[in-house]
Amino acid sequence: MEKFQISRSRQSEEEPRGLRRVFPGLFLKERDIWNGAGILLLFFLLYAALVLCIGKPFHPGGNAWAVMIIWLLASAASWAVERVGLPGPLGMIVVGIAIGNINNGHLVKGLPPSWSKELRAIALAIIFLRSGLELDLRIFKRVGWVASRLLLVPGVIEAFFDGGLIIKIFGMPATFAFAVGFILKAVGPALVIQCMFEVQQRRLGTAKSIPATVVAAASFDDMIAITGYTIFIDIAVTPPGNQVWSIMHGPLSVVFGVLAGCLAAYLCAFTKLWNNKIKRTAVVLLAALFMKFIFDKYNFTSGGALGSLTLGLLVKELWARGQPGPFALKETNGEFIRSIEKHVRWLWRFIMMPILFGLIGNAMRFNTLQKNSIAKACGIIVAGLAVRMPCSFLVVYGGGFTWKERLFFAFAWTPKATVQAALALSPRDAVNAAYQANSVEGVRYGGYATDALTIAVFEILIAGTLGTLLIRFFAPRLLDKEPEESTESQGAPMVPGLTPPSPRPMVHDPLDRQENDVPALTAAELARQQATMRHQEHEFAMTNEAMLAEFMARVSQVADVMDQRQPGQPEAVAKLHEAVEDLRDKIAEHDYLEAEEVEGANDFLRATTQERETLRRRGPARRGPQAAPAEGTSAV
């Protein structure tokens, strides 16, 4: 029977009114206050321990202090904006902008540029590793034709369209502008996965696997974006030297990254070495970070990111198949990957995501922007979305979707955040590596890099927020809700630890909530579920009572037969009749049998049925004169 977790305090509350009904997240419950107070106390204890242990770096103005402040304030801002239904990255990046522009960033003045670069590299590796781990190739094969068109056509068209506008408006060289265009084209997998999981939980569009199709396309979309960016930025920012090598540098980064990812995946598949989940998580993370840092050292920018994606994609397949045989544990199976996904998801959501978005916001200083650059950036973003959304609507034509469902695809392919945050400062890094800061080319391309950062930041603010709100508002209006009975027969939404038997593609919970974290029930839902429970209890009682009644009738018949067949053993017959009367009393009192008693009753019923058949085959002719059935008793 279905279990529902409903707190008594929630049942006793009145229906929310006014602002509580519109913005329920603005009003904290007592549980939230105690939970937040506990987290703050733990944080201050940790900070005090680090200050006493390490010292100067954690003092105000130190480098570790700067990272800690960015992480703390960005995490708090994310929690606050999510309470009112807005995406968390919006709060993170706004706080980062405030930190960098209030008092000219004095609060984080100790942050070294090298730390910012390496932290962004770590975040980029984790983003692509997570994309590889969460992408199910079987799902992609099932929805692959629609997902392939969705990830290739709208984004690539938008990249070149935005690039053309950037050439015209900002005067950038074509290759540099197209590199920025590929930064802008990528959807944000963190936002998309979260929104699609919410849609799936409400059973909207699940009959046609719409949430799973969007997630499958989003997982591969990052690869297209970083590949296009790498090819164009390596051609655009060319240091003095071999021009042919500069042109080939981008494609070689892709090839080397994929090859390195395959080698790392086979190393991680040696599960006889990594024989517990802590070792497996550590080797996968360290392999991804090693590839990212080694490729960055030799200026193969995208090699480490693509290597991380290939690692995540291949290692899950190797673990599921128990390969390579001589080096893999016999119990290797799909359960291995779930623990890794959980750890990587937690590391990204609660550690690296606030740091990354806070760093990007902190890097944008308003006193360095050109006149009207923000207005120009917003114009490019809006124009790009105006092209992207109709393309998304058109490319899913022919997939068996209605016009409303195709319109939802156009909205669902709008949120952007993570890739823009990870790559927003990459053009500046490439310019600093190729040219002297005071050279003519260094100054000119440095200005282009600042414009690219501005466009990327406002892309996050506009597209990330707009796309999330569009999905949440239009999902119930454009998608058909699948009946609950159909959902149960086809497989429930996939949550960690529960794998439905159905082949229907499902979206994993990005926040890794456990199955007992039941969302709050409305009054109508509560009443409906309580009525369902009462109906199920009544049916159970009636079925149980009917079974026991049949059982008792047969026992009575056997008792009568034994009384007739064995008149010389009155004690045994009396005990049997006493047991029968006791069971009848239990039935009358609705004191239903426990599972062990029911199983025993079934065994006894089978035995008595065999006895009846034996007596029937013998027939009345073989019985003595005392064996005739008594008046009013039917023969068995």
XYZ file of C-alpha atoms in Angstrom:
636
model
C 0.000 0.000 0.000
C 1.237 3.433 -0.856
C 2.773 5.383 2.024
C 2.425 9.098 2.480
C 4.618 11.257 4.660
C 2.454 14.047 6.027
C 3.404 16.066 9.080
C 0.696 16.823 11.651
C 1.683 20.459 11.787
C 1.080 20.838 8.051
C -2.379 19.338 8.366
C -3.319 21.808 11.072
C -2.187 24.883 9.175
C -4.730 27.085 7.481
C -4.680 27.758 3.781
C -2.022 30.425 3.028
C -3.301 33.849 2.152
C -1.906 36.998 0.595
C 1.843 37.014 0.073
C 2.141 33.595 1.700
C 0.104 32.127 -1.147
C 1.964 33.962 -3.935
C 5.490 33.608 -2.490
C 5.371 30.769 0.041
C 9.166 30.581 0.089
C 9.469 34.070 1.612
C 8.141 32.873 4.952
C 10.425 30.598 6.932
C 9.199 27.725 9.023
C 10.686 26.966 12.412
C 12.454 23.956 10.950
C 14.156 26.129 8.314
C 15.361 28.586 10.947
C 16.914 25.873 13.085
C 18.459 24.225 10.034
C 20.019 27.492 8.845
C 21.302 28.314 12.326
C 22.989 24.922 12.510
C 24.683 25.368 9.137
C 25.952 28.836 10.096
C 27.338 27.543 13.377
C 29.144 24.705 11.611
C 30.562 27.155 9.091
C 31.911 29.499 11.772
C 33.462 26.584 13.649
C 35.167 25.445 10.448
C 36.387 28.950 9.685
C 37.755 29.376 13.198
C 39.610 26.074 12.897
C 41.120 27.081 9.528
C 42.223 30.469 10.842
C 43.907 28.855 13.839
C 45.472 26.119 11.703
C 46.532 27.969 8.524
C 46.380 31.614 9.539
C 47.064 34.481 7.130
C 45.359 33.203 3.941
C 42.050 33.086 5.843
C 42.406 36.539 7.373
C 40.354 39.369 5.772
C 42.143 40.339 2.577
C 43.751 36.921 2.095
C 43.339 34.721 -0.973
C 41.463 31.919 0.819
C 39.291 34.551 2.537
C 38.252 35.905 -0.881
C 37.188 32.479 -2.177
C 35.336 31.730 1.048
C 33.423 35.037 0.955
C 32.411 34.504 -2.678
C 31.239 30.973 -1.944
C 29.332 31.936 1.206
C 27.519 34.973 -0.213
C 26.763 33.262 -3.549
C 25.315 30.218 -1.751
C 23.144 32.434 0.446
C 21.925 34.426 -2.566
C 21.102 31.234 -4.462
C 19.044 29.945 -1.536
C 17.207 33.278 -1.270
C 16.202 33.592 -4.940
C 15.167 29.947 -5.144
C 12.710 30.611 -2.311
C 10.746 32.902 -4.651
C 10.906 30.535 -7.638
C 13.856 32.073 -9.527
C 16.926 30.111 -10.679
C 19.803 29.947 -8.216
C 22.519 31.141 -10.669
C 20.705 34.480 -10.920
C 21.339 35.195 -7.250
C 24.912 33.899 -7.415
C 25.969 36.076 -10.316
C 24.203 39.198 -9.003
C 26.034 38.829 -5.687
C 29.301 38.340 -7.575
C 28.701 41.563 -9.511
C 27.943 43.387 -6.261
C 31.114 42.061 -4.593
C 33.270 43.169 -7.511
C 31.797 46.650 -7.901
C 31.150 47.768 -4.304
C 34.213 49.695 -3.169
C 36.004 48.425 -6.283
C 36.044 44.839 -5.003
C 37.864 45.643 -1.757
C 36.184 42.723 0.038
C 37.953 40.186 -2.233
C 41.062 42.163 -3.120
C 43.287 39.232 -2.138
C 41.954 36.930 -4.893
C 44.859 36.128 -7.271
C 44.001 35.891 -11.001
C 45.687 32.482 -11.119
C 43.306 31.155 -8.453
C 40.313 32.380 -10.415
C 41.593 30.662 -13.555
C 42.251 27.324 -11.852
C 38.939 27.320 -10.007
C 37.130 27.922 -13.285
C 39.096 25.060 -14.835
C 38.001 22.742 -12.034
C 34.379 23.810 -12.492
C 34.551 23.236 -16.260
C 35.960 19.726 -15.772
C 33.188 18.866 -13.287
C 30.489 20.261 -15.598
C 31.566 18.019 -18.471
C 32.247 15.021 -16.243
C 28.738 15.324 -14.845
C 27.272 15.610 -18.359
C 29.008 12.394 -19.374
C 27.965 10.508 -16.251
C 24.303 11.501 -16.508
C 23.916 10.895 -20.239
C 22.295 7.523 -20.943
C 23.152 6.368 -24.452
C 20.163 4.016 -24.488
C 17.841 6.939 -23.855
C 19.623 8.980 -26.507
C 19.205 6.165 -29.039
C 15.489 6.011 -28.316
C 14.920 9.750 -28.690
C 18.081 10.299 -30.720
C 16.671 11.615 -33.994
C 14.686 14.400 -32.371
C 17.421 15.099 -29.792
C 20.108 15.255 -32.500
C 18.199 17.846 -34.502
C 17.508 19.814 -31.332
C 21.140 19.958 -30.196
C 22.631 20.665 -33.635
C 20.384 22.986 -35.603
C 19.054 25.783 -33.328
C 22.295 26.295 -31.403
C 24.589 26.356 -34.422
C 22.289 28.773 -36.247
C 22.202 31.019 -33.191
C 26.007 30.865 -32.807
C 26.632 32.173 -36.324
C 23.739 34.640 -36.109
C 25.063 36.080 -32.828
C 28.554 36.102 -34.274
C 27.357 38.161 -37.230
C 25.662 40.676 -34.919
C 28.806 40.912 -32.778
C 30.900 41.670 -35.862
C 28.501 44.455 -36.821
C 27.886 45.938 -33.357
C 31.198 45.469 -31.525
C 33.518 45.382 -34.524
C 35.210 42.114 -33.549
C 37.094 39.978 -36.075
C 34.920 37.236 -37.542
C 36.689 34.294 -35.921
C 36.683 35.952 -32.470
C 32.996 36.864 -32.855
C 32.055 33.304 -33.844
C 33.983 31.975 -30.837
C 31.831 34.195 -28.630
C 28.765 33.017 -30.543
C 29.501 29.399 -29.602
C 29.803 30.439 -25.947
C 26.329 31.969 -26.177
C 24.666 29.056 -27.973
C 24.990 26.419 -25.225
C 22.023 25.630 -22.991
C 22.653 25.334 -19.259
C 22.402 21.640 -18.299
C 22.049 22.468 -14.592
C 18.949 24.583 -15.208
C 17.494 22.342 -17.905
C 17.828 19.134 -15.905
C 16.282 20.717 -12.821
C 13.328 22.111 -14.791
C 12.751 18.868 -16.693
C 12.785 16.843 -13.487
C 10.082 19.124 -12.087
C 8.052 18.678 -15.282
C 8.457 14.910 -15.109
C 7.415 14.811 -11.448
C 4.113 16.390 -12.481
C 3.745 13.736 -15.238
C 3.645 16.414 -17.944
C 4.732 15.206 -21.374
C 6.048 11.899 -20.005
C 3.854 9.837 -22.344
C 6.005 11.098 -25.255
C 9.274 11.273 -23.240
C 9.543 15.033 -23.742
C 11.555 15.752 -20.540
C 14.001 12.938 -21.326
C 14.447 14.181 -24.908
C 15.375 17.681 -23.745
C 17.850 16.363 -21.161
C 19.491 13.994 -23.650
C 20.020 16.837 -26.116
C 21.313 19.213 -23.417
C 23.976 16.719 -22.302
C 25.572 16.678 -25.762
C 25.003 20.368 -26.494
C 27.933 21.382 -24.270
C 30.298 19.311 -26.408
C 29.200 21.098 -29.588
C 29.629 24.485 -27.900
C 33.142 23.969 -26.554
C 34.318 22.317 -29.773
C 33.148 25.249 -31.888
C 34.570 27.752 -29.400
C 37.986 26.080 -29.366
C 38.302 25.932 -33.138
C 37.449 29.612 -33.641
C 39.350 31.044 -30.663
C 42.558 29.250 -31.670
C 42.301 30.761 -35.152
C 41.333 34.208 -33.842
C 43.990 34.597 -31.140
C 47.162 33.606 -32.925
C 50.531 34.333 -31.280
C 53.533 34.966 -33.507
C 54.801 31.683 -34.900
C 53.548 28.818 -37.044
C 50.127 29.811 -38.434
C 49.370 26.275 -39.648
C 49.853 24.908 -36.153
C 47.495 27.558 -34.764
C 44.787 26.538 -37.240
C 45.221 22.819 -36.473
C 45.371 23.419 -32.748
C 41.589 23.430 -32.232
C 40.759 20.163 -34.060
C 43.734 18.448 -32.415
C 42.432 19.515 -28.983
C 39.212 17.656 -29.738
C 40.990 14.506 -30.933
C 43.497 14.434 -28.072
C 40.772 15.091 -25.518
C 38.626 12.186 -26.708
C 41.597 9.809 -26.788
C 42.712 10.838 -23.302
C 39.160 10.390 -22.011
C 39.058 6.831 -23.392
C 42.357 5.929 -21.713
C 41.227 7.451 -18.412
C 37.927 5.543 -18.606
C 39.718 2.214 -19.006
C 41.957 3.068 -16.051
C 38.929 3.878 -13.907
C 37.292 0.622 -15.044
C 39.972 -1.426 -13.234
C 37.603 -1.948 -10.329
C 39.849 -4.516 -8.673
C 42.014 -1.509 -7.848
C 39.073 0.766 -6.990
C 37.052 -1.724 -4.939
C 34.827 0.692 -3.020
C 32.783 3.757 -3.902
C 35.183 6.224 -2.240
C 38.087 4.997 -4.366
C 35.968 5.039 -7.520
C 34.760 8.583 -6.875
C 38.302 9.763 -6.146
C 39.877 8.201 -9.244
C 37.172 9.538 -11.580
C 37.431 13.093 -10.197
C 41.225 13.107 -10.102
C 41.472 11.713 -13.629
C 39.158 14.453 -14.933
C 41.114 17.195 -13.126
C 44.457 15.781 -14.272
C 43.351 15.836 -17.908
C 42.052 19.394 -17.576
C 45.250 20.743 -16.018
C 47.651 18.881 -18.308
C 45.827 20.024 -21.445
C 45.640 23.610 -20.162
C 49.382 23.566 -19.514
C 50.017 22.961 -23.210
C 47.223 25.333 -24.350
C 44.807 22.633 -25.524
C 41.887 24.488 -23.970
C 39.015 22.162 -24.787
C 40.974 18.917 -24.550
C 40.520 18.543 -20.812
C 36.779 19.324 -20.927
C 36.103 16.866 -23.751
C 38.295 14.303 -22.013
C 36.155 14.654 -18.872
C 32.947 14.198 -20.874
C 34.350 11.119 -22.650
C 35.553 9.708 -19.328
C 32.117 9.989 -17.735
C 30.334 8.608 -20.794
C 32.604 5.591 -21.308
C 33.356 4.549 -17.742
C 29.678 4.034 -16.920
C 29.336 1.705 -19.904
C 32.462 -0.245 -18.909
C 31.237 -0.615 -15.323
C 27.788 -1.726 -16.454
C 29.316 -4.434 -18.666
C 31.984 -5.552 -16.173
C 34.846 -4.682 -18.516
C 37.770 -5.075 -18.917
C 37.178 -8.611 -17.677
C 40.516 -9.544 -16.040
C 40.674 -6.257 -14.107
C 37.014 -5.779 -13.153
C 35.180 -7.057 -10.092
C 32.666 -9.805 -10.746
C 29.901 -7.827 -9.052
C 30.477 -4.826 -11.320
C 27.115 -3.383 -12.359
C 25.153 -0.186 -12.892
C 25.022 0.505 -9.150
C 28.623 1.720 -9.298
C 27.735 4.737 -11.384
C 24.917 5.934 -9.126
C 27.201 6.665 -6.184
C 29.637 8.549 -8.450
C 26.802 10.615 -9.940
C 25.584 11.483 -6.468
C 29.023 12.661 -5.267
C 29.791 14.665 -8.412
C 26.319 16.221 -8.359
C 26.780 17.246 -4.723
C 30.266 18.675 -5.360
C 28.950 20.760 -8.249
C 25.719 21.972 -6.686
C 26.978 22.986 -3.263
C 30.672 23.820 -3.780
C 31.760 24.638 -7.323
C 28.556 26.183 -8.697
C 28.473 29.102 -6.195
C 32.210 29.675 -6.647
C 32.022 29.679 -10.448
C 29.084 32.068 -10.783
C 30.436 34.294 -8.025
C 33.806 34.527 -9.783
C 32.226 35.426 -13.111
C 30.104 38.151 -11.553
C 33.098 39.483 -9.634
C 35.133 39.703 -12.851
C 32.708 42.128 -14.511
C 33.640 45.643 -13.397
C 31.364 48.409 -14.627
C 34.165 50.987 -14.643
C 35.940 49.057 -17.421
C 32.942 48.782 -19.766
C 32.561 50.835 -22.894
C 29.630 53.178 -23.323
C 26.365 51.421 -24.221
C 28.060 48.009 -24.133
C 25.366 46.574 -21.817
C 22.555 47.785 -24.087
C 24.333 46.328 -27.110
C 24.852 43.017 -25.319
C 21.180 42.802 -24.354
C 20.131 43.542 -27.928
C 22.301 40.696 -29.243
C 20.908 38.290 -26.628
C 17.266 39.105 -27.378
C 17.856 38.859 -31.134
C 19.592 35.507 -30.705
C 16.685 34.116 -28.696
C 14.259 35.426 -31.324
C 16.074 33.252 -33.875
C 16.720 30.267 -31.624
C 13.154 29.696 -30.442
C 11.500 29.454 -33.896
C 14.292 27.113 -35.021
C 13.693 24.881 -32.005
C 9.968 24.876 -32.801
C 10.609 23.797 -36.386
C 13.300 21.120 -35.899
C 11.079 18.875 -33.763
C 8.432 18.784 -36.489
C 7.717 15.240 -37.585
C 8.457 13.689 -34.212
C 4.825 12.992 -33.412
C 4.441 16.146 -31.307
C 1.545 18.581 -31.358
C 2.099 22.281 -31.971
C 1.807 22.941 -28.236
C 4.488 20.383 -27.460
C 6.779 21.826 -30.133
C 6.264 25.268 -28.593
C 7.299 23.827 -25.241
C 10.502 22.511 -26.839
C 11.234 26.066 -27.972
C 10.849 27.338 -24.394
C 12.750 24.413 -22.873
C 15.739 25.078 -25.162
C 16.163 28.617 -23.787
C 17.818 28.456 -20.292
C 21.537 29.183 -20.328
C 24.012 29.493 -17.478
C 26.740 26.939 -16.775
C 28.731 26.892 -20.026
C 28.576 30.685 -20.310
C 29.899 30.986 -16.748
C 32.679 28.449 -17.372
C 33.845 29.986 -20.673
C 33.092 33.689 -20.149
C 36.669 34.509 -19.100
C 38.328 32.018 -21.452
C 38.766 34.613 -24.272
C 40.615 36.861 -21.796
C 42.851 33.945 -20.766
C 43.610 33.195 -24.424
C 44.457 36.853 -25.128
C 46.729 37.095 -22.083
C 48.542 33.924 -23.143
C 49.041 35.098 -26.750
C 49.897 38.821 -26.448
C 51.725 41.181 -24.157
C 49.360 43.227 -22.032
C 50.701 46.594 -23.261
C 51.012 45.657 -26.922
C 48.656 47.015 -29.558
C 47.147 43.583 -30.196
C 46.930 42.879 -26.473
C 44.951 46.059 -25.782
C 42.650 45.590 -28.770
C 41.853 41.930 -28.088
C 41.626 42.642 -24.366
C 38.746 45.010 -25.138
C 37.068 42.280 -27.201
C 37.468 39.849 -24.280
C 35.799 42.346 -21.922
C 32.869 42.691 -24.339
C 32.617 38.890 -24.541
C 32.445 38.704 -20.725
C 29.680 41.328 -20.661
C 27.595 39.479 -23.240
C 28.039 36.142 -21.441
C 27.059 37.561 -18.032
C 23.887 39.156 -19.353
C 23.115 36.005 -21.320
C 22.986 34.196 -17.977
C 20.839 36.898 -16.381
C 18.350 37.139 -19.247
C 18.192 33.690 -20.850
C 18.657 31.742 -17.621
C 15.873 33.542 -15.801
C 13.518 33.863 -18.785
C 13.927 30.236 -19.839
C 13.289 28.874 -16.346
C 10.167 30.972 -15.889
C 8.831 30.052 -19.339
C 9.203 26.333 -18.605
C 7.509 26.528 -15.229
C 4.658 28.703 -16.482
C 3.889 27.013 -19.795
C 4.571 23.342 -18.965
C 1.093 22.699 -17.481
C -0.522 24.739 -20.269
C 1.221 23.133 -23.231
C 1.872 19.526 -22.176
C -0.681 16.804 -21.544
C -0.656 15.264 -18.092
C -0.269 11.523 -18.203
C -2.835 9.622 -16.118
C -1.472 8.257 -12.878
C -2.486 4.713 -13.743
C -0.579 4.902 -17.018
C 2.471 6.288 -15.252
C 2.439 3.439 -12.769
C 2.194 0.851 -15.500
C 4.972 2.371 -17.554
C 7.362 3.145 -14.708
C 7.509 5.845 -12.066
C 9.887 8.831 -12.169
C 13.402 7.661 -11.530
C 14.827 8.653 -8.166
C 18.175 7.600 -6.694
C 18.033 4.028 -5.464
C 14.866 3.142 -7.391
C 15.164 1.916 -10.971
C 11.815 1.404 -12.709
C 11.478 -1.722 -14.818
C 10.020 0.260 -17.692
C 12.179 1.175 -20.708
C 10.596 4.641 -20.739
C 13.298 7.359 -20.519
C 13.222 9.262 -17.240
C 15.151 12.185 -15.771
C 17.250 11.770 -12.620
C 16.709 14.124 -9.717
C 19.496 16.762 -9.986
C 19.288 17.504 -6.244
C 19.472 13.795 -5.383
C 16.480 13.930 -3.070
C 15.671 10.658 -1.402
C 12.469 8.812 -2.053
C 11.030 9.748 1.377
C 11.320 13.474 0.698
C 7.685 13.766 -0.296
C 6.622 17.231 -1.458
C 3.979 19.131 0.464
C 0.423 18.088 -0.320
C -2.400 20.475 -1.031
C -5.700 20.056 0.785
C -7.331 18.514 -2.300
C -4.461 16.071 -2.873
C -4.479 15.094 0.789
C -8.226 14.433 0.730
C -7.932 12.384 -2.460
C -5.080 10.262 -1.097
C -6.865 9.691 2.221
C -9.989 8.561 0.339
C -7.840 6.206 -1.739
C -6.278 4.755 1.397
C -9.690 4.163 3.003
C -10.939 2.457 -0.157
C -7.865 0.218 -0.310
C -8.228 -0.681 3.374
C -11.895 -1.584 2.837
C -11.053 -3.768 -0.163
C -8.288 -5.456 1.805
C -10.628 -6.126 4.712
C -13.337 -7.555 2.450
C -10.867 -9.763 0.597
C -9.285 -10.996 3.823
C -12.685 -11.686 5.395
C -13.896 -13.571 2.323
C -10.745 -15.711 2.336
C -11.126 -16.495 6.035
C -14.817 -17.285 5.644
C -14.030 -19.802 2.908
C -11.260 -21.222 5.023
C -13.534 -21.639 8.044
C -16.248 -23.315 5.987
C -13.795 -25.916 4.752
C -12.371 -26.462 8.237
C -15.887 -27.027 9.539
C -16.506 -29.605 6.823
C -13.280 -31.411 7.652
C -14.120 -31.325 11.372
C -17.489 -32.925 10.682
C -15.847 -35.590 8.530
C -13.259 -36.344 11.229
C -16.065 -36.594 13.809
C -17.756 -39.169 11.603
C -14.596 -41.015 10.555
C -12.922 -41.214 13.975
C -15.606 -41.438 16.636
C -13.150 -43.067 19.032
C -10.987 -39.935 19.342
C -13.270 -37.293 20.860
C -10.392 -35.273 22.330
C -8.826 -34.547 18.910
C -12.198 -33.625 17.457
C -12.936 -31.345 20.418
C -9.622 -29.531 20.005
C -10.318 -29.003 16.317
C -13.780 -27.599 17.065
C -12.269 -25.311 19.718
C -9.747 -23.948 17.208
C -12.539 -23.367 14.711
C -14.611 -21.405 17.231
C -11.581 -19.317 18.194
C -10.951 -18.362 14.587
C -14.619 -17.515 14.144
C -14.364 -15.134 17.099
C -11.371 -13.429 15.546
C -13.239 -12.915 12.304
C -16.195 -11.441 14.167
C -13.899 -9.022 15.984
C -12.048 -8.121 12.712
C -8.800 -9.236 14.365
C -7.160 -10.153 11.087
C -4.402 -12.682 10.910
C -0.748 -11.750 10.792
C 1.307 -12.698 7.743
C 2.668 -15.859 9.429
C -0.825 -16.959 10.453
C -2.195 -16.387 6.966
C 0.616 -18.465 5.492
C -0.108 -21.219 8.015
C -3.804 -21.033 7.191
C -3.038 -21.412 3.500
C -0.900 -24.479 4.188
C -3.660 -26.007 6.294
C -6.227 -25.181 3.632
C -4.186 -27.007 1.009
C -3.875 -30.015 3.324
C -7.601 -30.106 4.027
C -8.362 -29.822 0.326
C -6.237 -32.909 -0.318
C -8.068 -34.722 2.495
C -11.394 -33.810 0.945
C -10.290 -35.182 -2.401
C -9.154 -38.402 -0.787
C -12.486 -38.870 0.942
C -14.361 -38.075 -2.253
C -12.440 -40.697 -4.214
C -13.190 -43.325 -1.581
C -16.906 -42.648 -1.852
C -19.738 -43.384 0.642
C -19.886 -47.097 -0.243
C -16.561 -47.693 1.530
C -17.611 -45.950 4.705
C -19.183 -47.779 7.597
C -22.725 -47.222 8.695
C -21.514 -44.677 11.240
C -19.895 -42.586 8.464
C -23.162 -41.339 6.990
C -23.365 -37.565 7.050
C -25.487 -36.087 9.761
C -28.732 -34.364 8.919
C -28.188 -30.888 7.631
C -24.519 -31.552 6.791
C -23.430 -31.728 3.175
C -21.042 -34.425 2.102
C -17.563 -33.389 1.252
